Amino acid sequence: MANSDLRDCLVDRARSMRALVSAQASESERLRTMAPAIVDQMWATGLMTALNPAAAGGCEPSFAEMIEMWIEMAWQDGSFGWTGIANFPSSFAAATYLPDEGFAEVFTDNDNRVTTGGQFAPNGQGVVVDGGYRITGAWNFGSGTGHAHYVAAGFIPMEDGQPRMLSDGVPALMVAYVPRDEITFTDGWHVQGLKGTGSYDYNVQDLFVPGYRAIELFSREPRRGASPAGRMGMMSVTAAGHAAWALGVAKSMLDDVQELAATKYRMSDVGESLASRATFQTSLAHHVAMWRAARLLVLDAFATVETGVADGVALTPTMRADMRAAAVYATHAARECAQWAHLAAGTTSIREGTRLERAFRDMYTGTQHAFISEKVAIDAAQVWLGIVDDQFAL
């Protein structure tokens, strides 16, 4: 399949998985990681490598294409969508920023049939040694590691017992890509929602990782790929993923409660379906409009920055703040839509195995993530207000 062909039909290829994902959703939850049939089809459709630079089998989609693909995936099943926003950006970062020797080992030597997952937060320390780092650390919530060939592990490089610094107050945060068989998994993924994401706990002890298999977390200097995403960095791609995921799960609940409304009768509403109630009609209009506004905000925020970067504009702190704030807002709006749909559906939404029940659990698990927390909104606002010149974590 040509890269341009995949890019043109990315959403369609995700949509082609609807029947399979629906049939396998309960199995993924039982396994606590994506069902093998789903993983196999992600490879068969080209989705698994879609975000990668062309040299690693990807099609270098625009942010709008990424966002719409992730919305579709999360609409089908929260765990499926979350796996997409975990594996795809992780592999994108490795393929885009690894030095040539690392790229050859991880991607070229495996015919690009490689996916990665894990935790990018710097929960490890890497003592700088000749040729690389000796890393020790423990990571939680390593999403997508159930089927990952390489596992990402964020760490702080240490020299003479002190963190390596990029500038005053800014540590040189790194991410190592570790072969699966060198990782110790401790699992721990027994949770309320997103059960099928294989978000295992894991650790390494004094493990040597060559320098060519590590990247800077905030790198925006691509070694491969021509799309603006490489110059916008891993944080921008991840932010787009979180926003799209929340929108997709919320849309599934809004769609399901709208379909349910024609046949839903509550004991207190004698002879009156849910759809015929004015209060339901008003609330449906409000929440559908809220969802559409949030989607448009996200598409506009990321497209505006993407266009500027494509034209040669340097990525500024304000641009980064704009994207991160849009992702936070969309997540909060999506959660509000999900809560309304859950309440409007009444007892239907509490029955195990329904999309409404699973989506509600997934929403209130996924929105606990620190990446779209109140702290991010504060950081963005402080940049806008000029309280700080920059916030490196944005």
CSV table of C-alpha atoms in Angstrom, one decimal:
chain,number,residue,atom,x,y,z
A,1,MET,CA,0.0,0.0,0.0
A,2,ALA,CA,1.4,3.4,-1.0
A,3,ASN,CA,1.9,5.9,1.8
A,4,SER,CA,-0.3,8.4,0.1
A,5,ASP,CA,-3.1,5.8,-0.3
A,6,LEU,CA,-2.9,5.0,3.5
A,7,ARG,CA,-3.0,8.7,4.4
A,8,ASP,CA,-6.0,9.3,2.2
A,9,CYS,CA,-8.1,6.6,3.8
A,10,LEU,CA,-6.8,6.5,7.4
A,11,VAL,CA,-10.2,7.0,9.0
A,12,ASP,CA,-11.8,4.5,6.6
A,13,ARG,CA,-9.3,1.9,7.5
A,14,ALA,CA,-10.0,2.5,11.2
A,15,ARG,CA,-13.7,2.3,10.5
A,16,SER,CA,-13.2,-1.0,8.7
A,17,MET,CA,-12.4,-2.6,12.1
A,18,ARG,CA,-15.7,-1.7,13.7
A,19,ALA,CA,-17.2,-5.2,13.6
A,20,LEU,CA,-14.0,-6.9,14.8
A,21,VAL,CA,-13.4,-4.4,17.7
A,22,SER,CA,-17.0,-4.7,18.8
A,23,ALA,CA,-16.8,-8.5,18.8
A,24,GLN,CA,-13.5,-8.6,20.6
A,25,ALA,CA,-14.0,-5.8,23.2
A,26,SER,CA,-15.0,-8.1,26.0
A,27,GLU,CA,-12.1,-10.4,25.2
A,28,SER,CA,-9.6,-7.5,25.4
A,29,GLU,CA,-11.0,-6.7,28.8
A,30,ARG,CA,-10.7,-10.3,29.9
A,31,LEU,CA,-7.1,-10.5,28.7
A,32,ARG,CA,-6.4,-7.0,30.1
A,33,THR,CA,-4.6,-6.2,26.8
A,34,MET,CA,-5.7,-5.9,23.2
A,35,ALA,CA,-7.1,-9.1,21.8
A,36,PRO,CA,-4.6,-10.7,19.4
A,37,ALA,CA,-7.1,-10.5,16.5
A,38,ILE,CA,-7.4,-6.7,16.9
A,39,VAL,CA,-3.6,-6.3,17.0
A,40,ASP,CA,-3.2,-8.4,13.9
A,41,GLN,CA,-5.7,-6.3,12.1
A,42,MET,CA,-4.1,-3.1,13.1
A,43,TRP,CA,-1.0,-4.4,11.3
A,44,ALA,CA,-3.0,-5.6,8.3
A,45,THR,CA,-4.7,-2.2,7.9
A,46,GLY,CA,-1.5,-0.2,8.2
A,47,LEU,CA,-2.7,1.6,11.2
A,48,MET,CA,0.0,0.4,13.5
A,49,THR,CA,2.8,2.3,11.7
A,50,ALA,CA,0.6,5.1,10.2
A,51,LEU,CA,2.2,7.9,12.2
A,52,ASN,CA,5.8,6.9,11.4
A,53,PRO,CA,8.0,8.7,9.0
A,54,ALA,CA,8.0,7.1,5.5
A,55,ALA,CA,11.3,5.4,6.2
A,56,ALA,CA,9.6,3.4,9.0
A,57,GLY,CA,6.6,2.4,6.9
A,58,GLY,CA,4.4,5.4,7.9
A,59,CYS,CA,2.4,7.8,5.8
A,60,GLU,CA,3.1,11.0,7.9
A,61,PRO,CA,-0.5,12.1,8.3
A,62,SER,CA,-1.6,15.6,9.1
A,63,PHE,CA,-2.9,16.4,12.6
A,64,ALA,CA,-6.5,16.5,11.3
A,65,GLU,CA,-6.0,13.0,9.9
A,66,MET,CA,-4.5,11.7,13.2
A,67,ILE,CA,-7.3,13.3,15.2
A,68,GLU,CA,-10.1,11.9,13.1
A,69,MET,CA,-8.6,8.5,13.1
A,70,TRP,CA,-8.2,8.4,16.9
A,71,ILE,CA,-11.8,9.7,17.4
A,72,GLU,CA,-13.0,6.8,15.2
A,73,MET,CA,-10.9,4.3,17.2
A,74,ALA,CA,-12.1,5.6,20.6
A,75,TRP,CA,-15.7,5.7,19.4
A,76,GLN,CA,-15.4,1.9,18.7
A,77,ASP,CA,-13.9,1.1,22.1
A,78,GLY,CA,-12.0,3.1,24.7
A,79,SER,CA,-9.3,0.6,25.1
A,80,PHE,CA,-8.8,0.3,21.3
A,81,GLY,CA,-8.6,4.1,21.0
A,82,TRP,CA,-6.2,4.3,24.0
A,83,THR,CA,-3.9,1.7,22.5
A,84,GLY,CA,-3.8,3.9,19.4
A,85,ILE,CA,-2.8,7.0,21.3
A,86,ALA,CA,-0.2,5.0,23.2
A,87,ASN,CA,1.5,2.8,20.6
A,88,PHE,CA,1.3,5.1,17.6
A,89,PRO,CA,3.0,8.2,19.1
A,90,SER,CA,5.6,6.1,20.9
A,91,SER,CA,6.6,4.5,17.6
A,92,PHE,CA,6.5,7.9,15.9
A,93,ALA,CA,8.9,9.3,18.4
A,94,ALA,CA,11.4,6.4,18.1
A,95,ALA,CA,11.3,6.3,14.3
A,96,THR,CA,11.6,10.1,14.0
A,97,TYR,CA,14.3,10.9,16.6
A,98,LEU,CA,16.5,7.8,17.1
A,99,PRO,CA,20.0,8.1,15.8
A,100,ASP,CA,20.7,6.2,12.7
A,101,GLU,CA,22.2,3.2,14.4
A,102,GLY,CA,19.2,2.9,16.8
A,103,PHE,CA,16.8,3.3,13.9
A,104,ALA,CA,18.5,0.5,12.0
A,105,GLU,CA,18.4,-1.8,14.9
A,106,VAL,CA,14.8,-1.1,16.0
A,107,PHE,CA,13.1,-0.6,12.6
A,108,THR,CA,15.1,-1.5,9.6
A,109,ASP,CA,16.4,-4.8,11.0
A,110,ASN,CA,12.8,-5.8,11.7
A,111,ASP,CA,11.4,-4.7,8.4
A,112,ASN,CA,9.5,-1.9,10.2
A,113,ARG,CA,7.2,-4.4,11.8
A,114,VAL,CA,7.8,-2.9,15.3
A,115,THR,CA,5.6,-1.2,17.8
A,116,THR,CA,6.5,0.4,21.0
A,117,GLY,CA,4.7,1.4,24.2
A,118,GLY,CA,5.4,2.4,27.7
A,119,GLN,CA,5.8,5.3,30.0
A,120,PHE,CA,7.7,8.4,29.0
A,121,ALA,CA,7.7,10.1,32.5
A,122,PRO,CA,11.2,10.2,33.9
A,123,ASN,CA,10.7,7.6,36.6
A,124,GLY,CA,14.2,6.2,36.1
A,125,GLN,CA,17.8,7.4,36.5
A,126,GLY,CA,20.4,6.6,33.9
A,127,VAL,CA,24.0,6.9,34.9
A,128,VAL,CA,26.1,8.1,32.0
A,129,VAL,CA,28.7,5.5,31.0
A,130,ASP,CA,30.9,4.9,28.0
A,131,GLY,CA,28.5,4.3,25.0
A,132,GLY,CA,25.2,4.9,26.8
A,133,TYR,CA,23.5,4.7,30.2
A,134,ARG,CA,23.0,2.2,33.0
A,135,ILE,CA,19.3,2.7,33.8
A,136,THR,CA,17.4,1.8,37.0
A,137,GLY,CA,13.8,2.6,37.5
A,138,ALA,CA,10.1,1.5,37.8
A,139,TRP,CA,7.3,2.7,35.6
A,140,ASN,CA,3.5,2.5,35.9
A,141,PHE,CA,0.7,2.6,33.3
A,142,GLY,CA,2.9,1.4,30.4
A,143,SER,CA,0.0,1.5,27.9
A,144,GLY,CA,0.3,-0.8,24.9
A,145,THR,CA,3.1,-2.9,26.4
A,146,GLY,CA,1.1,-6.1,26.2
A,147,HIS,CA,2.1,-6.4,22.5
A,148,ALA,CA,5.0,-4.0,22.3
A,149,HIS,CA,8.3,-5.2,20.8
A,150,TYR,CA,10.2,-2.3,22.5
A,151,VAL,CA,9.3,-0.6,25.8
A,152,ALA,CA,9.8,3.1,26.4
A,153,ALA,CA,11.3,4.1,29.7
A,154,GLY,CA,11.7,7.7,30.6
A,155,PHE,CA,14.8,8.6,32.7
A,156,ILE,CA,17.0,11.4,33.9
A,157,PRO,CA,20.7,11.1,32.9
A,158,MET,CA,23.0,11.3,35.9
A,159,GLU,CA,26.6,12.6,35.8
A,160,ASP,CA,28.8,12.6,38.9
A,161,GLY,CA,25.6,11.9,41.0
A,162,GLN,CA,23.8,14.9,39.6
A,163,PRO,CA,21.1,15.3,36.9
A,164,ARG,CA,22.3,16.5,33.6
A,165,MET,CA,20.8,19.9,32.9
A,166,LEU,CA,19.9,21.6,29.6
A,167,SER,CA,19.7,25.0,31.3
A,168,ASP,CA,19.0,26.5,34.7
A,169,GLY,CA,16.1,24.5,36.2
A,170,VAL,CA,15.5,22.4,33.1
A,171,PRO,CA,16.7,18.7,33.3
A,172,ALA,CA,17.8,16.8,30.2
A,173,LEU,CA,14.9,14.3,30.2
A,174,MET,CA,15.4,11.2,28.1
A,175,VAL,CA,13.5,8.2,26.8
A,176,ALA,CA,15.2,4.8,26.3
A,177,TYR,CA,13.7,2.1,24.0
A,178,VAL,CA,14.3,-1.3,25.6
A,179,PRO,CA,13.8,-4.7,24.0
A,180,ARG,CA,10.9,-6.5,25.6
A,181,ASP,CA,12.9,-9.4,26.8
A,182,GLU,CA,15.1,-7.0,28.9
A,183,ILE,CA,12.1,-5.7,30.8
A,184,THR,CA,10.7,-7.1,34.1
A,185,PHE,CA,6.9,-6.8,34.1
A,186,THR,CA,5.1,-6.6,37.4
A,187,ASP,CA,1.7,-6.1,35.7
A,188,GLY,CA,-0.7,-4.5,38.3
A,189,TRP,CA,-3.2,-3.5,35.6
A,190,HIS,CA,-6.4,-4.4,37.6
A,191,VAL,CA,-8.5,-1.3,37.1
A,192,GLN,CA,-12.0,0.2,36.6
A,193,GLY,CA,-11.7,1.2,33.0
A,194,LEU,CA,-9.4,0.9,30.0
A,195,LYS,CA,-9.0,-2.7,31.0
A,196,GLY,CA,-7.9,-3.8,27.6
A,197,THR,CA,-4.9,-1.5,27.2
A,198,GLY,CA,-2.2,-3.7,28.7
A,199,SER,CA,-1.0,-0.8,30.7
A,200,TYR,CA,1.4,-2.9,32.8
A,201,ASP,CA,3.9,-1.8,35.5
A,202,TYR,CA,7.5,-2.7,34.8
A,203,ASN,CA,11.1,-2.0,35.9
A,204,VAL,CA,14.7,-2.4,35.1
A,205,GLN,CA,17.8,-2.6,37.4
A,206,ASP,CA,21.2,-1.3,36.3
A,207,LEU,CA,20.4,-2.1,32.7
A,208,PHE,CA,22.8,-0.9,30.0
A,209,VAL,CA,21.1,0.9,27.1
A,210,PRO,CA,23.3,2.2,24.3
A,211,GLY,CA,23.0,5.9,23.6
A,212,TYR,CA,21.8,5.3,20.1
A,213,ARG,CA,18.6,3.7,21.6
A,214,ALA,CA,17.6,6.8,23.5
A,215,ILE,CA,16.1,10.1,22.5
A,216,GLU,CA,15.5,13.5,24.2
A,217,LEU,CA,11.9,13.6,25.5
A,218,PHE,CA,11.3,17.2,24.2
A,219,SER,CA,13.2,16.7,20.9
A,220,ARG,CA,11.9,18.7,18.0
A,221,GLU,CA,14.7,18.1,15.6
A,222,PRO,CA,13.6,15.1,13.4
A,223,ARG,CA,16.2,12.8,11.8
A,224,ARG,CA,13.5,11.4,9.5
A,225,GLY,CA,10.2,12.5,8.1
A,226,ALA,CA,9.0,15.6,6.3
A,227,SER,CA,5.8,16.4,8.1
A,228,PRO,CA,5.5,19.3,10.6
A,229,ALA,CA,4.8,16.8,13.4
A,230,GLY,CA,8.4,16.0,13.7
A,231,ARG,CA,9.2,19.6,14.4
A,232,MET,CA,6.3,19.9,16.8
A,233,GLY,CA,7.5,17.1,19.0
A,234,MET,CA,6.2,14.1,20.9
A,235,MET,CA,4.2,16.3,23.4
A,236,SER,CA,2.1,17.8,20.6
A,237,VAL,CA,1.3,14.5,19.1
A,238,THR,CA,0.4,13.0,22.5
A,239,ALA,CA,-1.8,16.0,23.3
A,240,ALA,CA,-3.7,15.5,20.0
A,241,GLY,CA,-4.2,11.9,20.9
A,242,HIS,CA,-5.6,12.6,24.4
A,243,ALA,CA,-8.0,15.1,23.0
A,244,ALA,CA,-9.2,12.8,20.2
A,245,TRP,CA,-9.5,9.9,22.5
A,246,ALA,CA,-11.8,11.7,24.9
A,247,LEU,CA,-13.9,13.1,22.0
A,248,GLY,CA,-14.3,9.6,20.5
A,249,VAL,CA,-15.5,8.0,23.7
A,250,ALA,CA,-17.9,10.8,24.4
A,251,LYS,CA,-19.3,10.6,20.9
A,252,SER,CA,-20.0,6.9,21.3
A,253,MET,CA,-22.1,7.7,24.4
A,254,LEU,CA,-23.9,10.6,22.8
A,255,ASP,CA,-24.7,8.5,19.7
A,256,ASP,CA,-25.8,5.5,21.8
A,257,VAL,CA,-28.1,7.5,24.1
A,258,GLN,CA,-29.6,9.2,21.1
A,259,GLU,CA,-30.4,5.9,19.5
A,260,LEU,CA,-31.7,4.5,22.8
A,261,ALA,CA,-34.0,7.5,23.4
A,262,ALA,CA,-36.8,6.4,21.0
A,263,THR,CA,-37.4,3.2,22.8
A,264,LYS,CA,-36.4,4.2,26.4
A,265,TYR,CA,-39.3,4.5,28.8
A,266,ARG,CA,-38.9,5.2,32.5
A,267,MET,CA,-41.4,4.2,35.2
A,268,SER,CA,-42.0,7.9,36.1
A,269,ASP,CA,-42.7,8.9,32.5
A,270,VAL,CA,-45.9,7.1,31.7
A,271,GLY,CA,-46.4,6.7,28.0
A,272,GLU,CA,-43.6,9.1,27.2
A,273,SER,CA,-40.3,8.0,25.6
A,274,LEU,CA,-37.1,9.6,26.5
A,275,ALA,CA,-36.9,11.2,23.1
A,276,SER,CA,-40.2,12.9,23.5
A,277,ARG,CA,-39.2,14.7,26.7
A,278,ALA,CA,-38.4,18.4,26.2
A,279,THR,CA,-35.7,18.3,28.9
A,280,PHE,CA,-33.9,15.5,27.1
A,281,GLN,CA,-34.2,17.3,23.8
A,282,THR,CA,-32.7,20.5,25.3
A,283,SER,CA,-29.9,18.6,27.0
A,284,LEU,CA,-29.1,16.6,23.9
A,285,ALA,CA,-28.8,19.7,21.8
A,286,HIS,CA,-26.6,21.3,24.4
A,287,HIS,CA,-24.2,18.4,24.8
A,288,VAL,CA,-23.9,17.6,21.1
A,289,ALA,CA,-23.2,21.3,20.4
A,290,MET,CA,-20.6,21.2,23.2
A,291,TRP,CA,-18.9,18.2,21.7
A,292,ARG,CA,-18.9,19.7,18.2
A,293,ALA,CA,-17.4,22.9,19.5
A,294,ALA,CA,-14.7,21.0,21.4
A,295,ARG,CA,-13.8,19.0,18.3
A,296,LEU,CA,-13.5,22.2,16.2
A,297,LEU,CA,-11.3,23.9,18.8
A,298,VAL,CA,-8.9,20.9,18.8
A,299,LEU,CA,-8.8,20.8,15.0
A,300,ASP,CA,-8.2,24.5,14.8
A,301,ALA,CA,-5.6,24.7,17.5
A,302,PHE,CA,-3.4,22.0,16.1
A,303,ALA,CA,-4.0,22.9,12.4
A,304,THR,CA,-3.0,26.5,13.1
A,305,VAL,CA,0.3,25.6,14.7
A,306,GLU,CA,0.9,22.9,12.1
A,307,THR,CA,0.5,25.4,9.2
A,308,GLY,CA,2.8,27.8,10.9
A,309,VAL,CA,5.5,25.2,11.4
A,310,ALA,CA,5.1,24.0,7.8
A,311,ASP,CA,5.7,27.6,6.7
A,312,GLY,CA,9.0,27.7,8.7
A,313,VAL,CA,7.7,29.5,11.8
A,314,ALA,CA,9.6,28.4,15.0
A,315,LEU,CA,7.4,26.6,17.5
A,316,THR,CA,6.8,29.1,20.4
A,317,PRO,CA,5.7,28.6,24.0
A,318,THR,CA,2.4,30.2,23.2
A,319,MET,CA,1.8,27.8,20.3
A,320,ARG,CA,2.5,24.8,22.6
A,321,ALA,CA,0.3,26.3,25.3
A,322,ASP,CA,-2.6,26.7,22.8
A,323,MET,CA,-2.5,23.1,21.8
A,324,ARG,CA,-2.2,21.7,25.3
A,325,ALA,CA,-5.0,24.0,26.6
A,326,ALA,CA,-7.3,22.8,23.7
A,327,ALA,CA,-6.6,19.2,24.7
A,328,VAL,CA,-7.5,19.9,28.3
A,329,TYR,CA,-10.7,21.7,27.4
A,330,ALA,CA,-11.8,19.0,25.0
A,331,THR,CA,-11.2,16.3,27.6
A,332,HIS,CA,-13.2,18.2,30.2
A,333,ALA,CA,-16.0,18.9,27.7
A,334,ALA,CA,-16.0,15.2,26.6
A,335,ARG,CA,-16.3,14.1,30.2
A,336,GLU,CA,-19.2,16.3,30.8
A,337,CYS,CA,-21.0,14.9,27.8
A,338,ALA,CA,-20.3,11.4,28.9
A,339,GLN,CA,-21.7,12.1,32.4
A,340,TRP,CA,-24.9,13.5,30.9
A,341,ALA,CA,-25.3,10.5,28.6
A,342,HIS,CA,-24.7,8.1,31.4
A,343,LEU,CA,-27.4,9.8,33.6
A,344,ALA,CA,-29.8,10.2,30.7
A,345,ALA,CA,-29.7,6.5,29.8
A,346,GLY,CA,-30.8,5.5,33.3
A,347,THR,CA,-30.4,1.9,34.3
A,348,THR,CA,-29.4,0.9,30.7
A,349,SER,CA,-26.0,2.5,31.2
A,350,ILE,CA,-25.2,0.4,34.3
A,351,ARG,CA,-25.6,-3.0,32.6
A,352,GLU,CA,-22.3,-4.8,32.2
A,353,GLY,CA,-21.1,-5.4,28.7
A,354,THR,CA,-22.9,-2.6,27.0
A,355,ARG,CA,-21.0,0.1,25.1
A,356,LEU,CA,-22.5,2.8,27.4
A,357,GLU,CA,-21.3,1.0,30.5
A,358,ARG,CA,-17.8,0.3,29.2
A,359,ALA,CA,-17.4,3.8,27.7
A,360,PHE,CA,-18.4,5.4,31.0
A,361,ARG,CA,-15.8,3.4,32.9
A,362,ASP,CA,-13.2,4.2,30.3
A,363,MET,CA,-13.9,7.9,30.3
A,364,TYR,CA,-13.5,8.2,34.0
A,365,THR,CA,-10.2,6.2,33.9
A,366,GLY,CA,-8.6,8.0,30.9
A,367,THR,CA,-9.4,11.5,32.2
A,368,GLN,CA,-7.4,10.8,35.3
A,369,HIS,CA,-4.2,11.1,33.3
A,370,ALA,CA,-1.8,13.8,34.3
A,371,PHE,CA,-1.3,14.9,30.7
A,372,ILE,CA,-4.7,16.6,30.6
A,373,SER,CA,-4.8,17.7,34.3
A,374,GLU,CA,-5.5,21.1,35.9
A,375,LYS,CA,-1.7,21.6,36.1
A,376,VAL,CA,-1.5,21.7,32.3
A,377,ALA,CA,-4.2,24.4,32.1
A,378,ILE,CA,-2.3,26.4,34.8
A,379,ASP,CA,1.0,26.1,32.9
A,380,ALA,CA,-0.7,27.2,29.6
A,381,ALA,CA,-2.4,30.2,31.3
A,382,GLN,CA,0.9,31.3,32.9
A,383,VAL,CA,2.5,31.4,29.5
A,384,TRP,CA,-0.4,33.4,28.0
A,385,LEU,CA,-0.3,35.8,31.0
A,386,GLY,CA,3.4,36.4,30.7
A,387,ILE,CA,4.0,35.1,34.3
A,388,VAL,CA,6.6,32.7,32.8
A,389,ASP,CA,8.4,32.9,29.5
A,390,ASP,CA,8.1,29.2,29.0
A,391,GLN,CA,7.1,26.0,30.6
A,392,PHE,CA,9.3,23.2,29.4
A,393,ALA,CA,6.7,20.5,30.1
A,394,LEU,CA,4.1,21.8,27.7
